[in-house]
């Protein structure tokens, strides 16, 4: 299922807007960015390949890993990758749902959740 870049950006923005305000408030220094696909550096960092790319990626230090002594890293970024998401979806409704799942998944990493916990919650 293909979507224009503008429509995809809007779908990601809607997914972010559906995150509870209390969590969005914690994300004041988090950028949510759409990219066509992950860079090789991103793939290397997460141990994945271009043949099996991630749908999204949280690039930063989770809230649980931070301390008052941690240097401030600007900005933490949630990447949402358009082409891998489009490749796995056959309908617009499915693509919009997977975008939302991906955004929630990456926000959860920002909050400090690992893959096992996300799988338990149905967001793996």
Coordinates of N, CA and C in Angstrom, one line a residue:
X1 N 0.8 -1.2 0.0 CA 0.0 0.0 0.0 C 0.9 1.2 0.0
X2 N 0.8 2.1 -1.0 CA 1.6 3.3 -1.1 C 0.7 4.5 -0.6
X3 N 1.4 5.4 0.0 CA 0.8 6.7 0.5 C 1.7 7.8 0.1
X4 N 1.1 9.0 -0.2 CA 2.0 10.1 -0.5 C 2.8 10.5 0.7
X5 N 3.9 11.2 0.5 CA 4.7 11.7 1.7 C 3.8 12.5 2.6
X6 N 3.0 13.4 2.0 CA 2.2 14.3 2.9 C 1.2 13.5 3.7
X7 N 0.5 12.6 3.0 CA -0.5 11.8 3.7 C 0.2 10.9 4.8
X8 N 1.4 10.4 4.5 CA 2.1 9.6 5.5 C 2.4 10.5 6.7
X9 N 3.0 11.7 6.5 CA 3.3 12.6 7.5 C 2.1 12.9 8.4
X10 N 0.9 13.1 7.7 CA -0.3 13.4 8.5 C -0.7 12.2 9.3
X11 N -0.6 11.0 8.8 CA -0.9 9.8 9.6 C 0.0 9.6 10.8
X12 N 1.3 9.9 10.6 CA 2.2 9.9 11.8 C 1.8 11.0 12.8
X13 N 1.5 12.2 12.4 CA 1.0 13.2 13.3 C -0.2 12.8 14.0
X14 N -1.2 12.2 13.4 CA -2.4 11.7 14.0 C -2.0 10.7 15.1
X15 N -1.1 9.8 14.8 CA -0.7 8.8 15.8 C -0.1 9.4 17.0
X16 N 0.7 10.4 16.8 CA 1.3 11.1 17.9 C 0.3 11.9 18.7
X17 N -0.7 12.5 18.1 CA -1.8 13.2 18.8 C -2.6 12.2 19.6
X18 N -2.7 11.0 19.3 CA -3.5 10.0 20.1 C -2.8 9.5 21.3
X19 N -1.5 9.8 21.4 CA -0.7 9.5 22.7 C -1.3 10.3 23.8
X20 N -1.5 9.8 25.0 CA -2.0 10.6 26.1 C -1.2 11.8 26.4
X21 N -1.9 12.9 26.7 CA -1.2 14.2 26.9 C -0.1 14.1 28.0
X22 N -0.3 13.3 29.0 CA 0.7 13.1 30.1 C 2.0 12.6 29.5
X23 N 1.9 11.7 28.5 CA 3.1 11.1 27.9 C 3.7 12.1 26.9
X24 N 2.9 12.8 26.1 CA 3.3 13.8 25.1 C 4.1 14.9 25.8
X25 N 3.6 15.2 27.0 CA 4.3 16.3 27.8 C 5.8 15.9 28.1
X26 N 6.0 14.6 28.3 CA 7.4 14.1 28.6 C 8.2 14.1 27.4
X27 N 7.6 14.2 26.2 CA 8.3 14.2 24.9 C 8.7 15.5 24.4
X28 N 8.7 16.5 25.2 CA 9.0 17.9 24.7 C 10.3 18.0 24.0
X29 N 11.3 17.2 24.3 CA 12.5 17.3 23.6 C 12.7 16.1 22.6
X30 N 11.6 15.5 22.2 CA 11.7 14.4 21.3 C 11.1 14.8 19.9
X31 N 11.9 14.6 18.9 CA 11.5 14.9 17.5 C 10.9 13.6 16.9
X32 N 9.8 13.7 16.3 CA 9.2 12.6 15.5 C 9.5 12.9 14.0
X33 N 10.3 12.1 13.4 CA 10.7 12.3 12.0 C 10.3 11.1 11.1
X34 N 9.8 11.4 9.9 CA 9.5 10.4 8.9 C 10.7 10.4 7.9
X35 N 11.2 9.2 7.6 CA 12.2 8.9 6.6 C 11.7 7.8 5.7
X36 N 12.1 7.9 4.5 CA 11.8 6.8 3.5 C 12.2 5.4 4.0
X37 N 13.5 5.4 4.5 CA 14.0 4.1 5.0 C 15.2 4.5 5.9
X38 N 15.6 3.5 6.7 CA 16.7 3.7 7.7 C 18.0 3.9 6.9
X39 N 18.9 4.6 7.5 CA 20.3 4.7 6.9 C 21.1 3.5 7.3
X40 N 22.2 3.3 6.7 CA 23.1 2.1 7.0 C 23.5 2.2 8.5
X41 N 23.8 3.5 8.9 CA 24.3 3.7 10.3 C 23.2 3.2 11.3
X42 N 21.9 3.5 11.0 CA 20.8 3.1 11.8 C 20.7 1.6 11.8
X43 N 20.8 1.0 10.6 CA 20.7 -0.5 10.5 C 21.8 -1.2 11.3
X44 N 23.0 -0.6 11.2 CA 24.1 -1.2 11.9 C 23.9 -1.1 13.5
X45 N 23.4 0.1 13.9 CA 23.2 0.3 15.3 C 22.2 -0.7 15.9
X46 N 21.2 -1.1 15.2 CA 20.2 -2.1 15.7 C 20.4 -3.5 15.2
X47 N 21.5 -3.7 14.5 CA 21.8 -5.1 14.0 C 20.8 -5.6 13.0
X48 N 20.3 -4.8 12.1 CA 19.3 -5.2 11.1 C 19.9 -4.9 9.7
X49 N 19.2 -5.4 8.7 CA 19.7 -5.2 7.3 C 18.6 -4.5 6.5
X50 N 19.0 -4.1 5.3 CA 18.1 -3.4 4.4 C 17.0 -4.4 3.9
X51 N 17.3 -5.7 4.0 CA 16.4 -6.7 3.5 C 15.3 -6.9 4.6
X52 N 15.6 -6.6 5.8 CA 14.6 -6.8 6.9 C 14.7 -5.5 7.9
X53 N 14.3 -4.4 7.3 CA 14.5 -3.1 8.1 C 13.5 -2.9 9.2
X54 N 13.9 -2.1 10.2 CA 12.9 -1.7 11.2 C 11.8 -0.8 10.6
X55 N 10.7 -0.8 11.3 CA 9.6 0.0 10.9 C 9.7 1.4 11.5
X56 N 10.4 1.4 12.6 CA 10.7 2.7 13.3 C 11.9 2.5 14.2
X57 N 12.4 3.6 14.8 CA 13.6 3.6 15.6 C 13.6 4.7 16.6
X58 N 13.8 4.4 17.8 CA 14.1 5.5 18.8 C 15.6 5.7 18.9
X59 N 16.0 6.9 18.7 CA 17.4 7.3 18.7 C 17.7 8.2 19.8
X60 N 18.1 7.7 21.0 CA 18.3 8.6 22.1 C 18.5 7.7 23.4
X61 N 18.5 8.4 24.5 CA 18.6 7.7 25.8 C 17.2 7.7 26.5
X62 N 16.7 6.5 26.9 CA 15.4 6.4 27.5 C 15.3 7.2 28.8
X63 N 14.1 7.5 29.2 CA 14.0 8.2 30.5 C 14.5 7.4 31.6
X64 N 14.4 6.1 31.6 CA 14.9 5.3 32.7 C 16.5 5.3 32.7
X65 N 17.1 5.5 31.6 CA 18.6 5.5 31.6 C 19.2 6.9 32.0
X66 N 18.4 7.9 32.0 CA 18.9 9.3 32.3 C 19.0 9.5 33.8
X67 N 19.9 10.4 34.1 CA 20.0 10.8 35.5 C 20.2 12.3 35.4
X68 N 20.2 13.0 36.6 CA 20.5 14.4 36.6 C 21.9 14.7 36.2
X69 N 22.8 13.7 36.2 CA 24.2 13.9 35.8 C 24.4 13.6 34.3
X70 N 23.4 13.1 33.7 CA 23.6 12.7 32.2 C 23.7 14.0 31.4
X71 N 24.6 14.0 30.5 CA 24.6 15.2 29.6 C 23.4 15.3 28.8
X72 N 22.9 16.5 28.5 CA 21.7 16.6 27.7 C 22.0 16.3 26.3
X73 N 21.2 15.4 25.6 CA 21.4 15.1 24.2 C 20.3 15.6 23.5
X74 N 20.5 16.5 22.5 CA 19.4 17.1 21.8 C 19.6 16.7 20.3
X75 N 18.5 16.5 19.7 CA 17.3 16.0 20.3 C 17.2 14.5 20.2
X76 N 16.5 13.9 21.1 CA 16.1 12.5 20.9 C 15.2 12.4 19.8
X77 N 15.2 11.4 19.0 CA 14.4 11.3 17.8 C 13.7 10.0 17.6
X78 N 12.4 10.0 17.3 CA 11.7 8.8 16.9 C 11.6 8.9 15.4
X79 N 12.2 7.9 14.7 CA 12.1 7.8 13.3 C 11.0 6.8 12.9
X80 N 10.2 7.2 11.9 CA 9.1 6.3 11.4 C 9.5 6.1 9.9
X81 N 9.7 4.9 9.4 CA 10.2 4.6 8.1 C 9.0 4.2 7.2
X82 N 8.8 5.1 6.2 CA 7.6 4.9 5.3 C 7.7 3.7 4.4
X83 N 8.8 3.4 3.7 CA 8.8 2.3 2.8 C 8.6 0.9 3.4
X84 N 9.3 0.6 4.5 CA 9.1 -0.7 5.2 C 7.6 -0.8 5.7
X85 N 7.0 0.2 6.2 CA 5.6 0.1 6.6 C 4.7 -0.1 5.4
X86 N 4.9 0.6 4.3 CA 4.1 0.5 3.1 C 4.2 -1.0 2.6
X87 N 5.5 -1.5 2.6 CA 5.7 -2.8 2.0 C 5.0 -3.9 2.8
X88 N 4.7 -3.7 4.1 CA 4.0 -4.8 4.8 C 2.5 -4.7 4.8
X89 N 1.9 -3.6 4.3 CA 0.5 -3.4 4.4 C -0.2 -3.4 3.0
X90 N -1.4 -4.0 3.0 CA -2.1 -4.1 1.8 C -3.3 -3.1 1.7
X91 N -3.7 -2.5 2.8 CA -4.8 -1.6 2.8 C -4.4 -0.3 3.5
X92 N -5.2 0.8 3.2 CA -4.9 2.0 3.9 C -5.2 1.9 5.4
X93 N -6.3 1.2 5.8 CA -6.6 1.0 7.2 C -5.4 0.2 7.9
X94 N -4.9 -0.8 7.3 CA -3.8 -1.6 7.8 C -2.6 -0.7 8.0
X95 N -2.3 0.1 7.0 CA -1.1 1.0 7.1 C -1.2 2.0 8.2
X96 N -2.4 2.6 8.3 CA -2.6 3.6 9.4 C -2.5 2.9 10.7
X97 N -3.0 1.7 10.9 CA -2.9 1.0 12.2 C -1.4 0.7 12.5
X98 N -0.7 0.2 11.5 CA 0.8 -0.1 11.7 C 1.6 1.1 12.0
X99 N 1.2 2.3 11.4 CA 1.9 3.5 11.8 C 1.7 3.8 13.2
X100 N 0.4 3.7 13.7 CA 0.1 4.0 15.1 C 0.9 3.0 16.0
X101 N 0.9 1.7 15.7 CA 1.6 0.7 16.5 C 3.1 1.1 16.5
X102 N 3.7 1.5 15.4 CA 5.1 1.8 15.3 C 5.4 3.1 16.2
X103 N 4.6 4.1 16.1 CA 4.8 5.3 17.0 C 4.7 4.9 18.4
X104 N 3.7 4.2 18.8 CA 3.5 3.8 20.2 C 4.7 2.9 20.7
X105 N 5.2 2.0 19.8 CA 6.3 1.2 20.1 C 7.6 2.0 20.4
X106 N 7.8 3.0 19.5 CA 9.0 3.8 19.7 C 8.9 4.8 20.9
X107 N 7.7 5.3 21.2 CA 7.5 6.1 22.4 C 7.8 5.3 23.6
X108 N 7.4 4.0 23.6 CA 7.6 3.1 24.7 C 9.1 2.9 24.9
X109 N 9.9 2.8 23.9 CA 11.3 2.8 24.1 C 11.9 4.0 24.7
X110 N 11.3 5.2 24.3 CA 11.7 6.4 25.0 C 11.4 6.4 26.5
X111 N 10.3 5.7 26.8 CA 9.9 5.6 28.2 C 10.7 4.6 29.0
X112 N 11.4 3.7 28.2 CA 12.3 2.7 28.9 C 11.9 1.3 28.7
X113 N 10.8 1.0 28.0 CA 10.4 -0.3 27.8 C 11.2 -1.1 26.8
X114 N 11.5 -2.4 27.1 CA 12.3 -3.2 26.2 C 11.3 -4.0 25.3
X115 N 11.9 -4.7 24.3 CA 11.2 -5.5 23.4 C 10.3 -6.6 24.0
X116 N 10.8 -7.2 25.1 CA 10.0 -8.2 25.8 C 8.7 -7.6 26.3
X117 N 8.8 -6.5 27.0 CA 7.6 -5.8 27.6 C 6.7 -5.4 26.5
X118 N 7.2 -4.9 25.4 CA 6.3 -4.5 24.3 C 5.6 -5.6 23.7
X119 N 6.3 -6.8 23.6 CA 5.6 -8.0 23.1 C 4.5 -8.4 24.0
X120 N 4.7 -8.3 25.3 CA 3.7 -8.7 26.3 C 2.5 -7.8 26.1
X121 N 2.7 -6.5 25.7 CA 1.6 -5.6 25.5 C 1.0 -5.6 24.1
X122 N 1.6 -6.4 23.2 CA 1.0 -6.5 21.9 C 1.6 -5.4 20.9
X123 N 2.7 -4.8 21.3 CA 3.3 -3.8 20.4 C 4.7 -4.2 19.9
X124 N 4.9 -5.4 19.7 CA 6.2 -5.9 19.2 C 6.2 -6.0 17.7

